[in-house]
PDB file of C-alpha atoms in Angstrom:
ATOM      1  CA  UNK A   1     -48.037 -25.898  11.269  1.00 49.00           C
ATOM      2  CA  UNK A   2     -49.311 -22.057  11.272  1.00 56.00           C
ATOM      3  CA  UNK A   3     -47.953 -19.846   9.821  1.00 60.00           C
ATOM      4  CA  UNK A   4     -47.181 -17.955  13.460  1.00 67.00           C
ATOM      5  CA  UNK A   5     -45.279 -20.785  14.204  1.00 67.00           C
ATOM      6  CA  UNK A   6     -43.009 -21.755  11.705  1.00 63.00           C
ATOM      7  CA  UNK A   7     -41.786 -17.920  11.196  1.00 66.00           C
ATOM      8  CA  UNK A   8     -41.173 -17.859  15.456  1.00 62.00           C
ATOM      9  CA  UNK A   9     -39.045 -20.707  14.807  1.00 60.00           C
ATOM     10  CA  UNK A  10     -37.499 -19.914  12.150  1.00 61.00           C
ATOM     11  CA  UNK A  11     -36.531 -16.570  13.166  1.00 61.00           C
ATOM     12  CA  UNK A  12     -35.235 -18.277  16.218  1.00 58.00           C
ATOM     13  CA  UNK A  13     -32.427 -19.687  14.700  1.00 60.00           C
ATOM     14  CA  UNK A  14     -31.547 -17.324  12.746  1.00 61.00           C
ATOM     15  CA  UNK A  15     -29.417 -14.869  14.131  1.00 62.00           C
ATOM     16  CA  UNK A  16     -29.409 -10.813  14.577  1.00 73.00           C
ATOM     17  CA  UNK A  17     -25.857  -9.741  13.167  1.00 74.00           C
ATOM     18  CA  UNK A  18     -24.973 -10.338   9.671  1.00 79.00           C
ATOM     19  CA  UNK A  19     -23.140 -13.917   9.236  1.00 86.00           C
ATOM     20  CA  UNK A  20     -19.725 -13.602   9.296  1.00 85.00           C
ATOM     21  CA  UNK A  21     -17.293 -13.344   5.822  1.00 91.00           C
ATOM     22  CA  UNK A  22     -15.177 -15.969   5.188  1.00 94.00           C
ATOM     23  CA  UNK A  23     -12.118 -13.791   5.839  1.00 95.00           C
ATOM     24  CA  UNK A  24     -14.370 -12.964   9.158  1.00 94.00           C
ATOM     25  CA  UNK A  25     -12.980 -16.575  10.087  1.00 95.00           C
ATOM     26  CA  UNK A  26      -9.451 -16.693   8.314  1.00 96.00           C
ATOM     27  CA  UNK A  27      -9.020 -13.268  11.228  1.00 97.00           C
ATOM     28  CA  UNK A  28     -10.801 -15.317  14.221  1.00 96.00           C
ATOM     29  CA  UNK A  29      -8.626 -18.171  13.813  1.00 97.00           C
ATOM     30  CA  UNK A  30      -5.684 -17.295  13.320  1.00 97.00           C
ATOM     31  CA  UNK A  31      -6.637 -14.418  16.458  1.00 98.00           C
ATOM     32  CA  UNK A  32      -7.379 -17.791  18.912  1.00 98.00           C
ATOM     33  CA  UNK A  33      -3.772 -18.931  17.518  1.00 98.00           C
ATOM     34  CA  UNK A  34      -2.299 -16.655  18.939  1.00 98.00           C
ATOM     35  CA  UNK A  35      -4.187 -16.090  21.863  1.00 98.00           C
ATOM     36  CA  UNK A  36      -3.127 -19.907  22.250  1.00 98.00           C
ATOM     37  CA  UNK A  37       0.037 -19.714  21.666  1.00 96.00           C
ATOM     38  CA  UNK A  38       0.671 -17.004  23.689  1.00 96.00           C
ATOM     39  CA  UNK A  39      -1.473 -18.484  27.245  1.00 96.00           C
ATOM     40  CA  UNK A  40       0.755 -21.803  26.371  1.00 96.00           C
ATOM     41  CA  UNK A  41       4.467 -19.545  26.057  1.00 94.00           C
ATOM     42  CA  UNK A  42       2.357 -17.952  29.267  1.00 93.00           C
ATOM     43  CA  UNK A  43       3.586 -21.001  30.950  1.00 93.00           C
ATOM     44  CA  UNK A  44       7.758 -21.074  31.524  1.00 91.00           C
ATOM     45  CA  UNK A  45       7.193 -18.030  33.766  1.00 91.00           C
ATOM     46  CA  UNK A  46       8.408 -19.257  36.957  1.00 90.00           C
ATOM     47  CA  UNK A  47       6.705 -17.204  38.913  1.00 91.00           C
ATOM     48  CA  UNK A  48       3.814 -18.011  40.194  1.00 94.00           C
ATOM     49  CA  UNK A  49       1.109 -14.842  40.564  1.00 96.00           C
ATOM     50  CA  UNK A  50       3.435 -13.562  37.998  1.00 92.00           C
ATOM     51  CA  UNK A  51       2.000 -16.185  34.935  1.00 94.00           C
ATOM     52  CA  UNK A  52      -1.539 -15.700  36.539  1.00 97.00           C
ATOM     53  CA  UNK A  53      -0.905 -11.674  36.154  1.00 96.00           C
ATOM     54  CA  UNK A  54      -0.138 -12.137  32.870  1.00 94.00           C
ATOM     55  CA  UNK A  55      -2.944 -14.708  31.691  1.00 96.00           C
ATOM     56  CA  UNK A  56      -5.290 -12.124  33.212  1.00 97.00           C
ATOM     57  CA  UNK A  57      -4.040  -9.721  31.094  1.00 96.00           C
ATOM     58  CA  UNK A  58      -4.110 -10.950  27.727  1.00 96.00           C
ATOM     59  CA  UNK A  59      -7.398 -12.482  28.631  1.00 97.00           C
ATOM     60  CA  UNK A  60      -8.801  -8.817  29.355  1.00 97.00           C
ATOM     61  CA  UNK A  61      -6.837  -7.173  26.576  1.00 95.00           C
ATOM     62  CA  UNK A  62      -9.005  -9.555  24.330  1.00 97.00           C
ATOM     63  CA  UNK A  63     -11.394  -9.162  25.580  1.00 97.00           C
ATOM     64  CA  UNK A  64     -11.372  -5.936  24.989  1.00 96.00           C
ATOM     65  CA  UNK A  65     -11.592  -6.019  20.854  1.00 96.00           C
ATOM     66  CA  UNK A  66     -13.586  -8.803  21.129  1.00 94.00           C
ATOM     67  CA  UNK A  67     -16.099  -7.381  19.029  1.00 93.00           C
ATOM     68  CA  UNK A  68     -14.294  -5.972  16.865  1.00 94.00           C
ATOM     69  CA  UNK A  69     -15.459  -6.656  12.852  1.00 92.00           C
ATOM     70  CA  UNK A  70     -13.459  -4.304  10.872  1.00 94.00           C
ATOM     71  CA  UNK A  71     -11.008  -6.303   9.009  1.00 96.00           C
ATOM     72  CA  UNK A  72      -8.481  -4.123   8.914  1.00 97.00           C
ATOM     73  CA  UNK A  73      -8.737  -2.823  12.500  1.00 97.00           C
ATOM     74  CA  UNK A  74      -8.706  -6.423  13.300  1.00 97.00           C
ATOM     75  CA  UNK A  75      -5.094  -7.121  11.329  1.00 98.00           C
ATOM     76  CA  UNK A  76      -3.852  -3.954  12.674  1.00 98.00           C
ATOM     77  CA  UNK A  77      -4.330  -5.483  16.102  1.00 97.00           C
ATOM     78  CA  UNK A  78      -3.908  -9.208  15.054  1.00 98.00           C
ATOM     79  CA  UNK A  79      -0.354  -7.859  13.791  1.00 97.00           C
ATOM     80  CA  UNK A  80       0.007  -5.169  17.816  1.00 97.00           C
ATOM     81  CA  UNK A  81      -0.280  -7.887  18.857  1.00 96.00           C
ATOM     82  CA  UNK A  82       1.928 -10.371  17.619  1.00 96.00           C
ATOM     83  CA  UNK A  83       4.829  -7.305  17.846  1.00 96.00           C
ATOM     84  CA  UNK A  84       3.327  -7.204  21.488  1.00 94.00           C
ATOM     85  CA  UNK A  85       3.818 -10.756  22.628  1.00 93.00           C
ATOM     86  CA  UNK A  86       7.024 -11.210  20.383  1.00 93.00           C
ATOM     87  CA  UNK A  87       8.888  -8.023  22.411  1.00 91.00           C
ATOM     88  CA  UNK A  88       7.875  -9.981  25.683  1.00 88.00           C
ATOM     89  CA  UNK A  89       8.458 -13.112  24.767  1.00 88.00           C
ATOM     90  CA  UNK A  90      12.602 -11.920  24.713  1.00 86.00           C
ATOM     91  CA  UNK A  91      11.900 -11.224  28.747  1.00 83.00           C
ATOM     92  CA  UNK A  92       9.747 -14.596  29.555  1.00 82.00           C
ATOM     93  CA  UNK A  93      12.103 -16.638  27.850  1.00 76.00           C
ATOM     94  CA  UNK A  94      15.635 -14.183  29.467  1.00 69.00           C
ATOM     95  CA  UNK A  95      14.662 -14.991  33.103  1.00 60.00           C
TER      96      UNK A  95
END
């Protein structure tokens, strides 16, 4: 292979962003677990319109912070999300 072709192929398979650390992978798993738990639990909302609005809001909030890379900010967002969800879940269970 010509050097230019080999270089192009090698560069095409490498991402343009840095490779996440182990801590990033662990935090990502925690965030996804919270997201899935919330989405599953919203199925308990009886009113279809309210359920759809809640799911849309949850998705929007998670997408809003999708590209945050700072671990301390991710931990803060995860903690805040859990707290908000706990209070919301009590409301849902009361319905």
